Amino acid sequence: MVEITVTGLDAKIVVGRGEDFRLDMELRIPPGRTVALLGPNGAGKTTAVMAIAGVIPIDGGHIRLGDHLLDDPRSEVLVPPERRNIGVVFQDYLLFPHLSVVDNVAFGLRSTGTGKSEARRAARLWMDHLEIGELAAARPADLSGGEAQRAAIARALVTEPRLLLLDEPLAALDVTIRAHLRRLLADHLDGFLGPRLLITHEPTEAFLLADEIHVLEDGRITQIGTPDDIRLRPRTRYIADLAGANLLTGWASGGTVVVSDFELHAADTQTEGPVLVTIHPRAISVHRRQPEGSARNTWPTTIKRLEHYGDRVRLQTDLPIPLTAEITPGAARELSLEQGGEIWLSMKATEISLGAA
Amino acid sequence: MSDGTASRRRGTRRPPILLVMLGGFGLLFLLIPLMGLLGEVAWSDLPELLGRPVVVDAMRLSLLSSVAATLLAAVIGVPLAWLLAKVDFPGRSLVRGLVLLPLVLPPVVGGAALLFALGRRGVVGGPLHDLTGLVLPFSIWGVVIAATFVSMPFLVITVEGALTALDDRYEWAGATLGAGRWTVLRRVTLPLIAPSLGAGLILTWARALGEFGATITFAGNLQGRTQTLPLAVFVALESDRAIAVALSLLMVLVALAVLILLRNRWLRSL
């Protein structure tokens, strides 16, 4: 395979979209790193994708990929999308329905002047690599969601792009296969040497696939950090609500989940093996003394941090399982909670949700 | 209450008798002329009639000019449709209206307008004649131009509709893969709208084949040079009814073939 020049993305994107919306964000991604742009619908994620891909020009700022200036309104530089060399995996993949899968994958090479047979040969190499080699002659309409995703990744990678841009790559998939494909996607991302940008509204995807998360809300970046930073120290209500869920990895067997040597009881007795455990901060009850009740999971711990967010109080607890719990300020006062204080936590088995890891 | 539910479940509400009668007359109104035509056909003489020079000339000329008009409409009409669908230029709605004008304009008026513009003393035809010696009216060029003028709107509106309905993101996908605008048009856009493009071309061709008013006004009625099938039918009605009937039958068959080709597009929605 040809040597790929490994360079990073450096962008300041300012786009005014009508009077009521303005995207103004900075983004730097070094080679070999995955940055997730996480935000709710309407936050400007798609606008950012279009600006970086070159479909819309930016009104201010700059987009630079390594030594190449792609867009800079001040110096009137605007490289069209076909000369940016950015691989895009679109939401719902957008495979060309009139072409076979191999011709879809070969499209980029054919468009840039490579002969038909040589382009197909290169396409087949990538398809074999992504284990869809036997689907060469199939039509996109006949592919499963996972196969279409891999075909779209192969199509984007075959041109050896300098940046890989994934726009909601898992959103079109059935929930039951999402976890499996997320793991495959993680492998494919690791194999790509350039910078990677993942656009998503799904915190789990961002946490599991990205090295760094940029949270985009209403056209602005509200927080930048590692997945742990974002999860444990959310800076806005949106992140606290959306991304603040406790996400743990463990091993499930017949309703018992072992998380860092501690046993949790889950209502779900079906899921077996490695699991992602999600516990919402509001599902955790905080007590001064050992509680007696229906909750199957109780344990003593200490408060590591205590933070006020308007009408909520978030507390981080210490071992055996570091968790984030959320209670009202009134409850925090009544329990006279303070940093370093000793408490009991409890949660019902029904509040512990398991997903395949 | 229970009666009402029962009759609704049986679903036997009859349509109003007046509508059935009027609708039936409507259907007969469309079918009776065809039956009249079929009744006139001298089936045994048909091969001989269709072999007459006047018929062969008209068929050859009609085929040639209608195909040429369709190609010309494709070369200039598809780009026009693309501009209307994709480029937001000032006065776009006005241009869209103008494109439809030949559809509603009486063809004779269209032919007269072509004559004033492209005739030997016309605003465009005059300089063209002085420069190249080319005379458009009363030539096969005139036949092609008249047919293109009246038929191109069918292609433009069909293709424009398809382009507007097309998901732009397919074209973006092509562009991010390194395809320039021409490559995207050729390898993404046109293949994706191929069904509509095909339907538009068939409609355009059928309209060009049937063109009468603009042709006779702009190109005249010279056997072997500008006399197309519809003109030959018109002339034969005065001189030789059997030939007129044979030619009409031929054109009915062509029209049926067009309907069969377009059945997936139209009949399914009926």
PDB file of C-alpha atoms in Angstrom, chain A residues 50 55 81-82 86 88 90-92 94-98 107-108 110-112 155 159, chain B residues 167 169-181 183-184 187-189 191-192:
ATOM      1  CA  MET A  50     -20.219  19.914   5.462  1.00  0.00           C
ATOM      2  CA  VAL A  55     -19.668  21.113   0.643  1.00  0.00           C
ATOM      3  CA  PRO A  81     -14.511  18.747  -1.908  1.00  0.00           C
ATOM      4  CA  GLU A  82     -13.105  16.575  -4.701  1.00  0.00           C
ATOM      5  CA  ILE A  86     -11.107  13.586   3.081  1.00  0.00           C
ATOM      6  CA  VAL A  88     -16.354  10.541   4.612  1.00  0.00           C
ATOM      7  CA  PHE A  90     -21.986   9.276   5.686  1.00  0.00           C
ATOM      8  CA  GLN A  91     -24.939   8.730   7.934  1.00  0.00           C
ATOM      9  CA  ASP A  92     -26.940   5.882   6.321  1.00  0.00           C
ATOM     10  CA  LEU A  94     -25.124   6.664   0.839  1.00  0.00           C
ATOM     11  CA  LEU A  95     -23.769   3.816  -1.239  1.00  0.00           C
ATOM     12  CA  PHE A  96     -24.609   4.483  -4.883  1.00  0.00           C
ATOM     13  CA  PRO A  97     -27.637   2.276  -5.577  1.00  0.00           C
ATOM     14  CA  HIS A  98     -26.883   1.944  -9.304  1.00  0.00           C
ATOM     15  CA  PHE A 107     -15.546   4.836  -7.264  1.00  0.00           C
ATOM     16  CA  GLY A 108     -12.939   7.098  -5.679  1.00  0.00           C
ATOM     17  CA  ARG A 110     -12.026   5.591 -10.899  1.00  0.00           C
ATOM     18  CA  SER A 111     -12.934   9.257 -10.389  1.00  0.00           C
ATOM     19  CA  THR A 112      -9.330  10.251  -9.975  1.00  0.00           C
ATOM     20  CA  ARG A 155     -15.140   3.199  -0.125  1.00  0.00           C
ATOM     21  CA  THR A 159      -8.590   6.678  -1.752  1.00  0.00           C
TER      22      THR A 159
ATOM     23  CA  ASP B 167     -30.869  13.423  -2.351  1.00  0.00           C
ATOM     24  CA  ARG B 169     -25.860  13.955  -0.430  1.00  0.00           C
ATOM     25  CA  TYR B 170     -25.190  11.313  -3.094  1.00  0.00           C
ATOM     26  CA  GLU B 171     -23.488  14.036  -5.101  1.00  0.00           C
ATOM     27  CA  TRP B 172     -21.527  15.139  -2.031  1.00  0.00           C
ATOM     28  CA  ALA B 173     -20.450  11.547  -1.506  1.00  0.00           C
ATOM     29  CA  GLY B 174     -19.176  11.469  -5.086  1.00  0.00           C
ATOM     30  CA  ALA B 175     -17.345  14.761  -4.590  1.00  0.00           C
ATOM     31  CA  THR B 176     -15.628  13.683  -1.356  1.00  0.00           C
ATOM     32  CA  LEU B 177     -14.392  10.615  -3.249  1.00  0.00           C
ATOM     33  CA  GLY B 178     -12.545  12.882  -5.663  1.00  0.00           C
ATOM     34  CA  ALA B 179     -15.072  13.192  -8.473  1.00  0.00           C
ATOM     35  CA  GLY B 180     -15.266  16.634 -10.099  1.00  0.00           C
ATOM     36  CA  ARG B 181     -18.604  18.129 -11.078  1.00  0.00           C
ATOM     37  CA  THR B 183     -17.736  13.134 -13.162  1.00  0.00           C
ATOM     38  CA  VAL B 184     -20.403  13.444 -10.488  1.00  0.00           C
ATOM     39  CA  ARG B 187     -21.394   8.793 -12.840  1.00  0.00           C
ATOM     40  CA  VAL B 188     -23.782   9.720 -10.002  1.00  0.00           C
ATOM     41  CA  THR B 189     -26.479  12.202 -10.937  1.00  0.00           C
ATOM     42  CA  PRO B 191     -27.524   7.241 -13.432  1.00  0.00           C
ATOM     43  CA  LEU B 192     -29.626   8.031 -10.356  1.00  0.00           C
TER      44      LEU B 192
END
